[in-house]
mmCIF file of C-alpha atoms in Angstrom:
data_model
loop_
_atom_site.group_PDB
_atom_site.id
_atom_site.type_symbol
_atom_site.label_atom_id
_atom_site.label_comp_id
_atom_site.label_asym_id
_atom_site.label_seq_id
_atom_site.Cartn_x
_atom_site.Cartn_y
_atom_site.Cartn_z
ATOM 1 C CA ARG A 1 -27.943 9.856 29.277
ATOM 2 C CA CYS A 2 -29.962 11.477 26.458
ATOM 3 C CA SER A 3 -33.262 13.132 27.525
ATOM 4 C CA ALA A 4 -33.963 14.183 23.924
ATOM 5 C CA PRO A 5 -36.979 12.494 22.136
ATOM 6 C CA HIS A 6 -36.002 10.041 19.509
ATOM 7 C CA SER A 7 -37.671 7.802 17.510
ATOM 8 C CA LEU A 8 -36.581 4.735 15.499
ATOM 9 C CA PRO A 9 -38.007 3.315 12.359
ATOM 10 C CA ASP A 10 -40.517 0.548 13.049
ATOM 11 C CA GLY A 11 -39.079 -2.930 13.489
ATOM 12 C CA VAL A 12 -35.870 -1.406 14.397
ATOM 13 C CA ALA A 13 -36.213 -0.882 18.231
ATOM 14 C CA GLY A 14 -37.449 -4.507 18.438
ATOM 15 C CA ALA A 15 -34.277 -5.795 16.716
ATOM 16 C CA LEU A 16 -31.604 -3.606 18.750
ATOM 17 C CA PRO A 17 -32.017 -5.837 21.970
ATOM 18 C CA ALA A 18 -31.511 -9.261 19.557
ATOM 19 C CA ALA A 19 -28.254 -7.416 18.005
ATOM 20 C CA ALA A 20 -26.938 -6.724 21.218
ATOM 21 C CA ALA A 21 -27.018 -10.102 22.348
ATOM 22 C CA ARG A 22 -25.298 -11.413 19.091
ATOM 23 C CA VAL A 23 -22.736 -9.203 19.707
ATOM 24 C CA SER A 24 -22.023 -9.780 23.405
ATOM 25 C CA GLY A 25 -22.175 -13.600 22.885
ATOM 26 C CA MET A 26 -25.606 -14.324 24.606
ATOM 27 C CA SER A 27 -27.326 -15.691 21.426
ATOM 28 C CA GLY A 28 -26.300 -19.426 22.238
ATOM 29 C CA ALA A 29 -24.180 -19.519 18.913
ATOM 30 C CA PRO A 30 -20.330 -20.672 19.487
ATOM 31 C CA PRO A 31 -18.463 -17.652 18.872
ATOM 32 C CA PRO A 32 -16.266 -17.838 15.851
ATOM 33 C CA SER A 33 -12.853 -19.235 15.667
ATOM 34 C CA PHE A 34 -9.922 -18.680 13.234
ATOM 35 C CA HIS A 35 -6.662 -20.396 12.484
ATOM 36 C CA GLY A 36 -3.408 -18.755 11.945
ATOM 37 C CA CYS A 37 -0.336 -18.217 14.052
ATOM 38 C CA TYR A 38 0.570 -15.944 16.947
ATOM 39 C CA GLY A 39 4.148 -14.942 17.725
ATOM 40 C CA LEU A 40 5.360 -15.149 21.187
ATOM 41 C CA ALA A 41 8.103 -13.263 22.990
ATOM 42 C CA GLY A 42 11.613 -14.660 22.454
ATOM 43 C CA GLY A 43 10.746 -15.998 19.484
ATOM 44 C CA ASP A 44 8.140 -19.074 20.428
ATOM 45 C CA LEU A 45 5.387 -19.393 17.908
ATOM 46 C CA TYR A 46 1.515 -20.723 18.380
ATOM 47 C CA ALA A 47 -0.014 -22.216 15.263
ATOM 48 C CA GLY A 48 -3.627 -23.006 15.447
ATOM 49 C CA ALA A 49 -7.117 -22.122 16.508
ATOM 50 C CA LEU A 50 -7.261 -18.058 17.256
ATOM 51 C CA ASP A 51 -10.335 -16.382 19.013
ATOM 52 C CA VAL A 52 -11.568 -13.030 17.645
ATOM 53 C CA PHE A 53 -9.015 -11.355 19.164
ATOM 54 C CA GLY A 54 -6.061 -13.121 17.815
ATOM 55 C CA LYS A 55 -4.927 -14.898 20.816
ATOM 56 C CA PRO A 56 -4.574 -18.689 20.886
ATOM 57 C CA SER A 57 -7.865 -20.382 21.657
ATOM 58 C CA GLY A 58 -8.093 -24.373 21.188
ATOM 59 C CA ARG A 59 -6.040 -27.006 19.262
ATOM 60 C CA GLY A 60 -2.733 -26.003 18.229
ATOM 61 C CA VAL A 61 1.021 -26.225 18.273
ATOM 62 C CA ILE A 62 3.604 -24.239 20.281
ATOM 63 C CA TYR A 63 6.796 -23.987 18.674
ATOM 64 C CA ARG A 64 9.760 -23.480 21.306
ATOM 65 C CA ILE A 65 12.311 -21.774 19.692
ATOM 66 C CA GLU A 66 15.254 -22.284 22.324
ATOM 67 C CA SER A 67 14.767 -26.318 22.633
ATOM 68 C CA GLY A 68 13.192 -27.121 19.312
ATOM 69 C CA GLU A 69 10.641 -29.065 20.934
ATOM 70 C CA CYS A 70 6.756 -28.463 20.298
ATOM 71 C CA ASP A 71 3.748 -29.134 22.303
ATOM 72 C CA VAL A 72 0.316 -29.862 20.581
ATOM 73 C CA GLY A 73 -3.008 -29.863 22.136
ATOM 74 C CA SER A 74 -5.700 -27.726 23.222
ATOM 75 C CA PHE A 75 -4.708 -24.036 24.769
ATOM 76 C CA ASP A 76 -6.121 -21.307 26.507
ATOM 77 C CA GLY A 77 -5.387 -17.477 25.845
ATOM 78 C CA ASP A 78 -2.533 -17.885 28.291
ATOM 79 C CA LEU A 79 -1.076 -20.766 26.454
ATOM 80 C CA ARG A 80 -1.868 -23.283 29.554
ATOM 81 C CA MET A 81 -2.485 -26.695 28.050
ATOM 82 C CA ALA A 82 -5.971 -28.243 28.990
ATOM 83 C CA GLY A 83 -6.360 -31.872 28.575
ATOM 84 C CA ALA A 84 -4.488 -34.569 26.640
ATOM 85 C CA GLY A 85 -1.588 -33.699 24.602
ATOM 86 C CA ALA A 86 1.904 -34.417 23.147
ATOM 87 C CA ARG A 87 5.272 -33.171 23.094
ATOM 88 C CA PHE A 88 7.699 -33.917 20.263
ATOM 89 C CA SER A 89 11.495 -33.744 20.338
ATOM 90 C CA ARG A 90 13.703 -30.956 18.534
ATOM 91 C CA ASP A 91 14.249 -33.855 15.745
ATOM 92 C CA ARG A 92 10.785 -35.130 15.631
ATOM 93 C CA ASP A 93 12.018 -38.746 16.782
ATOM 94 C CA GLU A 94 10.983 -38.735 20.109
ATOM 95 C CA ALA A 95 7.531 -38.074 21.786
ATOM 96 C CA PHE A 96 5.851 -37.644 25.257
ATOM 97 C CA GLU A 97 2.581 -37.536 26.638
ATOM 98 C CA LEU A 98 1.152 -34.418 28.340
ATOM 99 C CA GLN A 99 -1.809 -34.253 30.781
ATOM 100 C CA ASP A 100 -2.938 -30.530 31.194
ATOM 101 C CA GLY A 101 0.769 -29.276 30.215
ATOM 102 C CA GLU A 102 2.824 -31.919 32.714
ATOM 103 C CA LEU A 103 5.025 -34.190 31.472
ATOM 104 C CA LYS A 104 3.583 -38.192 31.608
ATOM 105 C CA GLY A 105 5.758 -40.323 29.943
ATOM 106 C CA ALA A 106 7.295 -41.254 26.731
ATOM 107 C CA LEU A 107 5.307 -42.359 23.851
ATOM 108 C CA ALA A 108 5.565 -43.826 20.413
ATOM 109 C CA ILE A 109 5.581 -41.431 17.515
ATOM 110 C CA ASN A 110 2.508 -42.906 15.689
ATOM 111 C CA LYS A 111 0.748 -43.013 19.268
ATOM 112 C CA ALA A 112 1.631 -39.574 19.758
ATOM 113 C CA LEU A 113 0.170 -38.363 16.301
ATOM 114 C CA GLU A 114 -2.885 -40.509 17.200
ATOM 115 C CA LEU A 115 -3.578 -38.997 20.662
ATOM 116 C CA VAL A 116 -3.345 -35.252 19.434
ATOM 117 C CA GLY A 117 -5.219 -36.122 15.876
ATOM 118 C CA LEU A 118 -2.614 -34.936 13.712
ATOM 119 C CA GLU A 119 -1.764 -36.484 10.059
ATOM 120 C CA ALA A 120 1.667 -35.776 10.269
ATOM 121 C CA LEU A 121 4.742 -34.506 12.455
ATOM 122 C CA PRO A 122 4.811 -30.963 13.242
ATOM 123 C CA ALA A 123 7.360 -28.927 11.325
ATOM 124 C CA GLN A 124 10.821 -28.560 12.665
ATOM 125 C CA ARG A 125 11.642 -24.851 14.137
ATOM 126 C CA HIS A 126 14.762 -23.804 16.149
ATOM 127 C CA LYS A 127 17.260 -21.666 16.050
ATOM 128 C CA GLY A 128 19.613 -23.730 14.034
ATOM 129 C CA PHE A 129 16.684 -24.308 11.599
ATOM 130 C CA LEU A 130 15.462 -20.706 11.082
ATOM 131 C CA PRO A 131 17.491 -18.610 8.271
ATOM 132 C CA THR A 132 19.654 -15.935 9.662
ATOM 133 C CA PRO A 133 17.639 -12.226 9.200
ATOM 134 C CA THR A 134 18.932 -9.720 6.785
ATOM 135 C CA GLY A 135 17.006 -6.845 7.550
ATOM 136 C CA TYR A 136 15.903 -4.706 4.493
ATOM 137 C CA ASP A 137 17.075 -6.067 1.035
ATOM 138 C CA ARG A 138 16.225 -3.532 -1.905
ATOM 139 C CA LEU A 139 16.050 -6.605 -4.532
ATOM 140 C CA ARG A 140 14.071 -8.894 -2.558
ATOM 141 C CA HIS A 141 11.478 -5.945 -2.159
ATOM 142 C CA GLN A 142 11.332 -5.575 -5.986
ATOM 143 C CA LYS A 143 10.711 -9.287 -6.602
ATOM 144 C CA THR A 144 7.905 -9.531 -3.588
ATOM 145 C CA LYS A 145 6.214 -6.502 -5.407
ATOM 146 C CA ALA A 146 6.518 -8.023 -8.781
ATOM 147 C CA TRP A 147 4.984 -10.861 -7.562
ATOM 148 C CA TYR A 148 2.119 -9.402 -6.319
ATOM 149 C CA GLU A 149 1.798 -7.234 -9.527
ATOM 150 C CA TYR A 150 1.902 -10.028 -11.847
ATOM 151 C CA ARG A 151 -0.683 -11.946 -9.542
ATOM 152 C CA ALA A 152 -3.065 -8.770 -9.780
ATOM 153 C CA LEU A 153 -2.378 -8.513 -13.431
ATOM 154 C CA ALA A 154 -3.129 -12.092 -14.264
ATOM 155 C CA GLN A 155 -6.362 -11.808 -12.045
ATOM 156 C CA LEU A 156 -4.990 -14.504 -9.765
ATOM 157 C CA PRO A 157 -5.616 -14.520 -5.875
ATOM 158 C CA LEU A 158 -3.372 -12.087 -4.037
ATOM 159 C CA THR A 159 -3.417 -14.654 -1.142
ATOM 160 C CA GLU A 160 -0.415 -16.944 -2.053
ATOM 161 C CA SER A 161 2.450 -15.712 -0.650
ATOM 162 C CA SER A 162 5.679 -14.919 -2.521
ATOM 163 C CA PHE A 163 7.656 -16.592 0.278
ATOM 164 C CA GLY A 164 6.026 -20.117 -0.383
ATOM 165 C CA ALA A 165 3.462 -21.888 2.123
ATOM 166 C CA ASN A 166 3.510 -21.612 5.886
ATOM 167 C CA GLU A 167 4.465 -24.906 6.954
ATOM 168 C CA TYR A 168 3.832 -24.296 10.899
ATOM 169 C CA PRO A 169 0.029 -24.765 11.099
ATOM 170 C CA PRO A 170 -0.693 -27.938 11.954
ATOM 171 C CA LYS A 171 -2.373 -30.817 9.633
ATOM 172 C CA TRP A 172 -5.170 -32.193 11.607
ATOM 173 C CA LYS A 173 -6.676 -35.628 10.580
ATOM 174 C CA PRO A 174 -9.848 -35.493 8.788
ATOM 175 C CA GLY A 175 -12.970 -35.121 10.746
ATOM 176 C CA ARG A 176 -10.862 -34.456 13.896
ATOM 177 C CA GLU A 177 -10.810 -30.731 12.936
#
């Protein structure tokens, strides 16, 4: 604790408690959320809503690398499903209803999509579907570097990937995002 006298400019002293409340989440405003992907040990992938720490928090999809199945629903930071959800098979030709992560029974594909609010089936993702990692490749590195240099020179946004669009984030129905 500092005992030295200090002074703050007028108006700043009153603003400090309000700023501290906003930072600590006591302002009543909902915490910010983001959308992206979260890689899990073993190769599984979560795609959907993330909290400010980059951890899953809300609606999303968990892609299971071993089985190829994916679970769609609302998840917490420990990837526990809360409420209704759906599981899609490896080939996305079967669907099952989930309640709090527990299997309830089979569903028609269109009913499962409606239940979770998806516009289309989630992308396939399993060991047989992903390309084999190749490690560092000098030519690929040069092509990637040239892609971003070209975009910078042409004053195009650098946010578009040289590898194409990410197909794993869920495509929610309008109004259900």
